PDB file of C-alpha atoms in Angstrom:
ATOM      1  CA  LYS A   1     -17.876  21.884   7.872  1.00  0.00           C
ATOM      2  CA  GLN A   2     -18.671  18.364   5.656  1.00  0.00           C
ATOM      3  CA  GLU A   3     -19.706  15.811   8.622  1.00  0.00           C
ATOM      4  CA  VAL A   4     -20.967  12.281   8.013  1.00  0.00           C
ATOM      5  CA  THR A   5     -22.864  10.359  10.425  1.00  0.00           C
ATOM      6  CA  GLN A   6     -24.043   6.529   9.403  1.00  0.00           C
ATOM      7  CA  ILE A   7     -26.813   4.650  11.456  1.00  0.00           C
ATOM      8  CA  PRO A   8     -27.046   1.573  12.401  1.00  0.00           C
ATOM      9  CA  ALA A   9     -24.057   1.429  14.037  1.00  0.00           C
ATOM     10  CA  ALA A  10     -23.674  -2.036  14.696  1.00  0.00           C
ATOM     11  CA  LEU A  11     -25.851  -4.906  12.721  1.00  0.00           C
ATOM     12  CA  SER A  12     -25.925  -8.791  13.128  1.00  0.00           C
ATOM     13  CA  VAL A  13     -28.519 -10.864  10.436  1.00  0.00           C
ATOM     14  CA  PRO A  14     -29.326 -14.160   9.642  1.00  0.00           C
ATOM     15  CA  GLU A  15     -28.306 -15.222   6.686  1.00  0.00           C
ATOM     16  CA  GLY A  16     -30.110 -15.072   3.477  1.00  0.00           C
ATOM     17  CA  GLU A  17     -31.632 -11.001   4.210  1.00  0.00           C
ATOM     18  CA  ASN A  18     -31.708  -8.323   2.760  1.00  0.00           C
ATOM     19  CA  LEU A  19     -31.076  -5.648   4.307  1.00  0.00           C
ATOM     20  CA  VAL A  20     -30.121  -1.211   4.150  1.00  0.00           C
ATOM     21  CA  LEU A  21     -27.092   0.312   5.140  1.00  0.00           C
ATOM     22  CA  ASN A  22     -28.105   4.758   5.953  1.00  0.00           C
ATOM     23  CA  CYS A  23     -25.840   6.918   4.945  1.00  0.00           C
ATOM     24  CA  SER A  24     -26.427  10.665   6.188  1.00  0.00           C
ATOM     25  CA  PHE A  25     -24.159  13.995   5.244  1.00  0.00           C
ATOM     26  CA  THR A  26     -24.459  17.640   6.029  1.00  0.00           C
ATOM     27  CA  ASP A  27     -23.110  19.036   3.317  1.00  0.00           C
ATOM     28  CA  SER A  28     -25.279  18.233  -0.646  1.00  0.00           C
ATOM     29  CA  ALA A  29     -22.929  20.008  -2.144  1.00  0.00           C
ATOM     30  CA  ILE A  30     -20.742  16.696  -3.156  1.00  0.00           C
ATOM     31  CA  TYR A  31     -19.073  15.605  -6.384  1.00  0.00           C
ATOM     32  CA  ASN A  32     -18.759  11.585  -5.484  1.00  0.00           C
ATOM     33  CA  LEU A  33     -19.908   9.372  -3.074  1.00  0.00           C
ATOM     34  CA  GLN A  34     -17.936   5.781  -1.930  1.00  0.00           C
ATOM     35  CA  TRP A  35     -18.639   3.331  -0.215  1.00  0.00           C
ATOM     36  CA  PHE A  36     -16.489   1.142   0.970  1.00  0.00           C
ATOM     37  CA  ARG A  37     -15.978  -2.400   2.807  1.00  0.00           C
ATOM     38  CA  GLN A  38     -13.167  -2.378   5.616  1.00  0.00           C
ATOM     39  CA  ASP A  39     -12.435  -6.559   7.235  1.00  0.00           C
ATOM     40  CA  PRO A  40     -10.822  -5.961  11.152  1.00  0.00           C
ATOM     41  CA  GLY A  41      -7.045  -5.090  10.706  1.00  0.00           C
ATOM     42  CA  LYS A  42      -7.373  -4.689   6.816  1.00  0.00           C
ATOM     43  CA  GLY A  43      -7.460  -1.744   4.154  1.00  0.00           C
ATOM     44  CA  LEU A  44     -10.398  -0.500   2.844  1.00  0.00           C
ATOM     45  CA  THR A  45     -11.633  -1.928  -0.351  1.00  0.00           C
ATOM     46  CA  SER A  46     -14.024   0.916  -2.844  1.00  0.00           C
ATOM     47  CA  LEU A  47     -17.648  -1.001  -2.951  1.00  0.00           C
ATOM     48  CA  LEU A  48     -19.562   1.754  -5.084  1.00  0.00           C
ATOM     49  CA  LEU A  49     -18.235   5.454  -6.219  1.00  0.00           C
ATOM     50  CA  ILE A  50     -21.393   7.189  -7.348  1.00  0.00           C
ATOM     51  CA  GLN A  51     -21.273  10.810  -9.106  1.00  0.00           C
ATOM     52  CA  SER A  52     -23.627  13.571  -8.105  1.00  0.00           C
ATOM     53  CA  SER A  53     -25.267  13.187 -11.746  1.00  0.00           C
ATOM     54  CA  GLN A  54     -25.615   9.818 -10.941  1.00  0.00           C
ATOM     55  CA  ARG A  55     -28.630   8.494  -9.114  1.00  0.00           C
ATOM     56  CA  GLU A  56     -27.795   4.998  -7.699  1.00  0.00           C
ATOM     57  CA  GLN A  57     -25.297   2.398  -9.033  1.00  0.00           C
ATOM     58  CA  THR A  58     -24.869  -1.084  -9.078  1.00  0.00           C
ATOM     59  CA  SER A  59     -22.100  -3.794  -8.534  1.00  0.00           C
ATOM     60  CA  GLY A  60     -23.362  -7.071  -7.652  1.00  0.00           C
ATOM     61  CA  ARG A  61     -25.272  -8.396  -4.756  1.00  0.00           C
ATOM     62  CA  LEU A  62     -24.973  -4.358  -3.911  1.00  0.00           C
ATOM     63  CA  ASN A  63     -26.920  -1.403  -5.203  1.00  0.00           C
ATOM     64  CA  ALA A  64     -26.003   2.259  -3.483  1.00  0.00           C
ATOM     65  CA  SER A  65     -28.420   5.087  -3.653  1.00  0.00           C
ATOM     66  CA  LEU A  66     -27.873   8.772  -3.178  1.00  0.00           C
ATOM     67  CA  ASP A  67     -30.206  11.511  -2.807  1.00  0.00           C
ATOM     68  CA  LYS A  68     -28.556  14.627  -2.724  1.00  0.00           C
ATOM     69  CA  SER A  69     -30.906  16.750  -1.210  1.00  0.00           C
ATOM     70  CA  SER A  70     -32.232  14.788   1.535  1.00  0.00           C
ATOM     71  CA  GLY A  71     -27.917  14.359   1.888  1.00  0.00           C
ATOM     72  CA  ARG A  72     -28.749  10.437   2.417  1.00  0.00           C
ATOM     73  CA  SER A  73     -27.235   7.625   0.620  1.00  0.00           C
ATOM     74  CA  THR A  74     -28.082   3.689   1.415  1.00  0.00           C
ATOM     75  CA  LEU A  75     -26.459   0.642   0.381  1.00  0.00           C
ATOM     76  CA  TYR A  76     -28.985  -2.147  -0.407  1.00  0.00           C
ATOM     77  CA  ILE A  77     -26.946  -6.071   0.432  1.00  0.00           C
ATOM     78  CA  ALA A  78     -29.306  -8.115  -1.169  1.00  0.00           C
ATOM     79  CA  ALA A  79     -29.028 -11.537   0.266  1.00  0.00           C
ATOM     80  CA  SER A  80     -26.938 -11.709   2.449  1.00  0.00           C
ATOM     81  CA  GLN A  81     -24.088 -14.440   3.465  1.00  0.00           C
ATOM     82  CA  PRO A  82     -21.403 -14.297   5.982  1.00  0.00           C
ATOM     83  CA  GLY A  83     -18.773 -13.600   4.065  1.00  0.00           C
ATOM     84  CA  ASP A  84     -20.022 -10.205   3.619  1.00  0.00           C
ATOM     85  CA  SER A  85     -19.273  -9.469   7.351  1.00  0.00           C
ATOM     86  CA  ALA A  86     -17.336  -6.444   7.563  1.00  0.00           C
ATOM     87  CA  THR A  87     -17.488  -2.256   8.604  1.00  0.00           C
ATOM     88  CA  TYR A  88     -19.060  -0.562   5.736  1.00  0.00           C
ATOM     89  CA  LEU A  89     -18.136   2.945   5.507  1.00  0.00           C
ATOM     90  CA  CYS A  90     -18.766   5.683   3.228  1.00  0.00           C
ATOM     91  CA  ALA A  91     -16.954   9.141   2.317  1.00  0.00           C
ATOM     92  CA  VAL A  92     -17.709  11.813   1.075  1.00  0.00           C
ATOM     93  CA  PRO A  93     -15.379  14.916  -0.091  1.00  0.00           C
ATOM     94  CA  SER A  94     -15.167  17.878   1.846  1.00  0.00           C
ATOM     95  CA  GLY A  95     -18.179  20.528   1.498  1.00  0.00           C
ATOM     96  CA  THR A  96     -14.278  23.025   1.758  1.00  0.00           C
ATOM     97  CA  SER A  97     -11.725  21.184  -0.659  1.00  0.00           C
ATOM     98  CA  TYR A  98     -12.893  18.830  -3.735  1.00  0.00           C
ATOM     99  CA  ASP A  99      -9.580  16.414  -2.869  1.00  0.00           C
ATOM    100  CA  LYS A 100     -10.376  16.042   1.713  1.00  0.00           C
ATOM    101  CA  VAL A 101     -12.708  13.239   2.166  1.00  0.00           C
ATOM    102  CA  ILE A 102     -14.549  12.547   5.202  1.00  0.00           C
ATOM    103  CA  PHE A 103     -15.214   9.232   6.301  1.00  0.00           C
ATOM    104  CA  GLY A 104     -18.289   8.565   8.530  1.00  0.00           C
ATOM    105  CA  PRO A 105     -18.077   6.026  11.795  1.00  0.00           C
ATOM    106  CA  GLY A 106     -19.145   2.838   9.675  1.00  0.00           C
ATOM    107  CA  THR A 107     -21.463   0.436  10.557  1.00  0.00           C
ATOM    108  CA  SER A 108     -20.043  -2.716  11.723  1.00  0.00           C
ATOM    109  CA  LEU A 109     -22.212  -5.643  10.045  1.00  0.00           C
ATOM    110  CA  SER A 110     -21.958  -9.916  10.941  1.00  0.00           C
ATOM    111  CA  VAL A 111     -23.819 -12.428   8.925  1.00  0.00           C
ATOM    112  CA  ILE A 112     -25.292 -15.559  10.860  1.00  0.00           C
ATOM    113  CA  PRO A 113     -25.005 -18.758   9.186  1.00  0.00           C
TER     114      PRO A 113
ATOM    115  CA  ASP B   1       0.815  -2.933 -10.765  1.00  0.00           C
ATOM    116  CA  THR B   2      -1.315  -4.582  -8.134  1.00  0.00           C
ATOM    117  CA  GLY B   3      -2.992  -1.638  -5.585  1.00  0.00           C
ATOM    118  CA  VAL B   4      -1.650   0.485  -3.234  1.00  0.00           C
ATOM    119  CA  SER B   5       1.013  -1.035  -1.490  1.00  0.00           C
ATOM    120  CA  GLN B   6       2.122  -0.011   2.884  1.00  0.00           C
ATOM    121  CA  ASP B   7       5.580  -1.076   4.433  1.00  0.00           C
ATOM    122  CA  PRO B   8       5.848  -2.577   7.245  1.00  0.00           C
ATOM    123  CA  ARG B   9       1.740  -3.818   7.451  1.00  0.00           C
ATOM    124  CA  HIS B  10       2.565  -3.464  11.790  1.00  0.00           C
ATOM    125  CA  LYS B  11       5.073  -2.151  13.273  1.00  0.00           C
ATOM    126  CA  ILE B  12       5.534  -1.901  17.413  1.00  0.00           C
ATOM    127  CA  THR B  13       8.217   0.766  19.391  1.00  0.00           C
ATOM    128  CA  LYS B  14       8.601   2.149  22.358  1.00  0.00           C
ATOM    129  CA  ARG B  15       7.655   5.449  23.614  1.00  0.00           C
ATOM    130  CA  GLY B  16       9.447   8.001  22.217  1.00  0.00           C
ATOM    131  CA  GLN B  17      11.304   6.706  19.782  1.00  0.00           C
ATOM    132  CA  ASN B  18      10.696   7.941  15.344  1.00  0.00           C
ATOM    133  CA  VAL B  19       8.831   5.645  12.928  1.00  0.00           C
ATOM    134  CA  THR B  20       8.810   6.179   9.306  1.00  0.00           C
ATOM    135  CA  PHE B  21       6.166   4.827   6.812  1.00  0.00           C
ATOM    136  CA  ARG B  22       6.472   4.196   3.656  1.00  0.00           C
ATOM    137  CA  CYS B  23       3.238   4.367   0.494  1.00  0.00           C
ATOM    138  CA  ASP B  24       3.504   2.942  -2.701  1.00  0.00           C
ATOM    139  CA  PRO B  25       0.438   4.384  -4.670  1.00  0.00           C
ATOM    140  CA  ILE B  26      -1.190   3.076  -8.332  1.00  0.00           C
ATOM    141  CA  SER B  27       1.905   3.870 -10.682  1.00  0.00           C
ATOM    142  CA  GLU B  28      -0.226   6.417 -12.642  1.00  0.00           C
ATOM    143  CA  HIS B  29      -1.706   7.852  -9.481  1.00  0.00           C
ATOM    144  CA  ASN B  30      -0.924  11.760  -9.127  1.00  0.00           C
ATOM    145  CA  ARG B  31      -2.828  12.214  -6.223  1.00  0.00           C
ATOM    146  CA  LEU B  32      -1.549  10.202  -2.257  1.00  0.00           C
ATOM    147  CA  TYR B  33      -3.744  10.466   0.385  1.00  0.00           C
ATOM    148  CA  TRP B  34      -2.430   9.378   4.394  1.00  0.00           C
ATOM    149  CA  TYR B  35      -5.377   8.999   6.994  1.00  0.00           C
ATOM    150  CA  ARG B  36      -5.061   7.855  10.304  1.00  0.00           C
ATOM    151  CA  GLN B  37      -8.022   5.343  11.817  1.00  0.00           C
ATOM    152  CA  THR B  38      -8.603   4.605  15.688  1.00  0.00           C
ATOM    153  CA  LEU B  39     -10.501   1.638  16.649  1.00  0.00           C
ATOM    154  CA  GLY B  40     -14.218   1.943  16.031  1.00  0.00           C
ATOM    155  CA  GLN B  41     -13.625   5.270  13.574  1.00  0.00           C
ATOM    156  CA  GLY B  42     -13.599   6.077   9.445  1.00  0.00           C
ATOM    157  CA  PRO B  43     -10.280   7.362   8.955  1.00  0.00           C
ATOM    158  CA  GLU B  44      -9.426  11.042   9.231  1.00  0.00           C
ATOM    159  CA  PHE B  45      -7.505  12.998   6.628  1.00  0.00           C
ATOM    160  CA  LEU B  46      -4.067  13.329   7.111  1.00  0.00           C
ATOM    161  CA  THR B  47      -2.622  15.331   4.789  1.00  0.00           C
ATOM    162  CA  TYR B  48      -2.807  14.860   0.539  1.00  0.00           C
ATOM    163  CA  PHE B  49       0.042  15.550  -2.432  1.00  0.00           C
ATOM    164  CA  GLN B  50      -0.626  16.114  -6.275  1.00  0.00           C
ATOM    165  CA  ASN B  51       2.327  14.899  -7.002  1.00  0.00           C
ATOM    166  CA  GLU B  52       5.060  16.185  -5.456  1.00  0.00           C
ATOM    167  CA  ALA B  53       3.352  18.808  -3.829  1.00  0.00           C
ATOM    168  CA  GLN B  54       1.912  18.637  -0.575  1.00  0.00           C
ATOM    169  CA  LEU B  55      -1.900  20.330  -1.285  1.00  0.00           C
ATOM    170  CA  GLU B  56      -3.063  20.695   1.871  1.00  0.00           C
ATOM    171  CA  LYS B  57      -2.474  19.373   5.808  1.00  0.00           C
ATOM    172  CA  SER B  58      -5.135  18.523   8.446  1.00  0.00           C
ATOM    173  CA  ARG B  59      -4.539  20.218  11.971  1.00  0.00           C
ATOM    174  CA  LEU B  60      -4.267  16.613  13.100  1.00  0.00           C
ATOM    175  CA  LEU B  61      -0.279  16.462  11.507  1.00  0.00           C
ATOM    176  CA  SER B  62       1.435  18.000  14.826  1.00  0.00           C
ATOM    177  CA  ASP B  63       4.502  19.198  14.219  1.00  0.00           C
ATOM    178  CA  ARG B  64       5.973  15.380  15.409  1.00  0.00           C
ATOM    179  CA  PHE B  65       4.560  14.516  11.664  1.00  0.00           C
ATOM    180  CA  SER B  66       6.105  14.769   8.326  1.00  0.00           C
ATOM    181  CA  ALA B  67       5.511  13.611   5.118  1.00  0.00           C
ATOM    182  CA  GLU B  68       7.315  14.051   1.786  1.00  0.00           C
ATOM    183  CA  ARG B  69       6.238  13.032  -1.307  1.00  0.00           C
ATOM    184  CA  PRO B  70      10.353  13.591  -3.566  1.00  0.00           C
ATOM    185  CA  LYS B  71       9.703  12.332  -6.451  1.00  0.00           C
ATOM    186  CA  GLY B  72       5.749  12.393  -6.963  1.00  0.00           C
ATOM    187  CA  SER B  73       5.771   8.674  -6.606  1.00  0.00           C
ATOM    188  CA  PHE B  74       6.544   7.002  -2.936  1.00  0.00           C
ATOM    189  CA  SER B  75       5.152   8.772  -0.341  1.00  0.00           C
ATOM    190  CA  THR B  76       7.084   8.523   3.654  1.00  0.00           C
ATOM    191  CA  LEU B  77       4.943   9.337   7.146  1.00  0.00           C
ATOM    192  CA  GLU B  78       7.267   9.747   9.918  1.00  0.00           C
ATOM    193  CA  ILE B  79       6.255  10.741  13.049  1.00  0.00           C
ATOM    194  CA  GLN B  80       8.875  11.434  16.338  1.00  0.00           C
ATOM    195  CA  ARG B  81       9.445  11.030  19.636  1.00  0.00           C
ATOM    196  CA  THR B  82       6.320   8.894  19.267  1.00  0.00           C
ATOM    197  CA  GLU B  83       3.053   9.121  21.896  1.00  0.00           C
ATOM    198  CA  GLN B  84       1.067   6.345  22.749  1.00  0.00           C
ATOM    199  CA  GLY B  85      -2.008   8.548  21.455  1.00  0.00           C
ATOM    200  CA  ASP B  86      -0.361   8.210  18.318  1.00  0.00           C
ATOM    201  CA  SER B  87      -1.590   4.091  17.402  1.00  0.00           C
ATOM    202  CA  ALA B  88      -3.745   3.449  15.350  1.00  0.00           C
ATOM    203  CA  MET B  89      -3.888   2.386  11.467  1.00  0.00           C
ATOM    204  CA  TYR B  90      -2.086   4.346   9.439  1.00  0.00           C
ATOM    205  CA  LEU B  91      -3.659   4.165   5.584  1.00  0.00           C
ATOM    206  CA  CYS B  92      -2.520   5.767   2.748  1.00  0.00           C
ATOM    207  CA  ALA B  93      -4.466   5.586  -0.804  1.00  0.00           C
ATOM    208  CA  SER B  94      -4.244   6.986  -4.071  1.00  0.00           C
ATOM    209  CA  SER B  95      -6.376   8.058  -6.951  1.00  0.00           C
ATOM    210  CA  LEU B  96      -6.328   9.772 -10.670  1.00  0.00           C
ATOM    211  CA  PHE B  97      -7.221  13.939  -9.903  1.00  0.00           C
ATOM    212  CA  ASN B  98     -10.298  13.583  -8.573  1.00  0.00           C
ATOM    213  CA  THR B  99     -12.116  10.141  -9.194  1.00  0.00           C
ATOM    214  CA  GLU B 100     -11.490   6.786  -7.745  1.00  0.00           C
ATOM    215  CA  ALA B 101      -9.457   6.615  -4.318  1.00  0.00           C
ATOM    216  CA  PHE B 102      -7.514   3.258  -3.899  1.00  0.00           C
ATOM    217  CA  PHE B 103      -6.267   2.540  -0.064  1.00  0.00           C
ATOM    218  CA  GLY B 104      -3.567  -0.065   0.877  1.00  0.00           C
ATOM    219  CA  GLN B 105      -3.867  -2.097   3.607  1.00  0.00           C
ATOM    220  CA  GLY B 106      -2.565   0.537   6.149  1.00  0.00           C
ATOM    221  CA  THR B 107       0.039   0.453   8.461  1.00  0.00           C
ATOM    222  CA  ARG B 108      -0.799  -0.263  12.253  1.00  0.00           C
ATOM    223  CA  LEU B 109       1.111   1.135  14.873  1.00  0.00           C
ATOM    224  CA  THR B 110       0.806   0.230  18.515  1.00  0.00           C
ATOM    225  CA  VAL B 111       3.594   2.653  20.826  1.00  0.00           C
ATOM    226  CA  VAL B 112       4.567   1.131  24.258  1.00  0.00           C
TER     227      VAL B 112
END
């Protein structure tokens, strides 16, 4: 059974800092991994999708890496801004079903001006 | 197409009432997913459709819950005899086969 954890649960940093969010999953036989952003009371916005054959993906100030063998992914945010404040969720397909996605509990990020 | 659309955005209902939510996926997407999210948790899978066929249901989907996608386009999620424990954000997502999933803004249900 696929399980996803995220560390830390919450993070508060001053504006301008670089930061790393961590995601771990128990079943390494994944097809892809997706990082999402969620603002309070809102839906999910897809940030990055990494296919299993890829090691990393970049979009602007965001860089996501994937190490399938160790069951880990990291989301690196460079030069953080107050507008980055949100909850960040990682998600992987379930080990028992390619189509069902399992989410981590999220990391709540607060960037202080 | 402006993305996945959900209606209503907010719903307050009395315990015991029935509620129905609607999701309009991105038009060319053949897969549609429903998730439920409670405060401080990640979304939990409820069910998904490929075209009009409901291919998987979570055991979270009790017999009070029913989802349909009659024409393979929009979908509805109905909750009968609502309970306070049903209070949550209900999220819909769509994808083209097993590619990237796009989520709607969700319907926040409050059962009082």
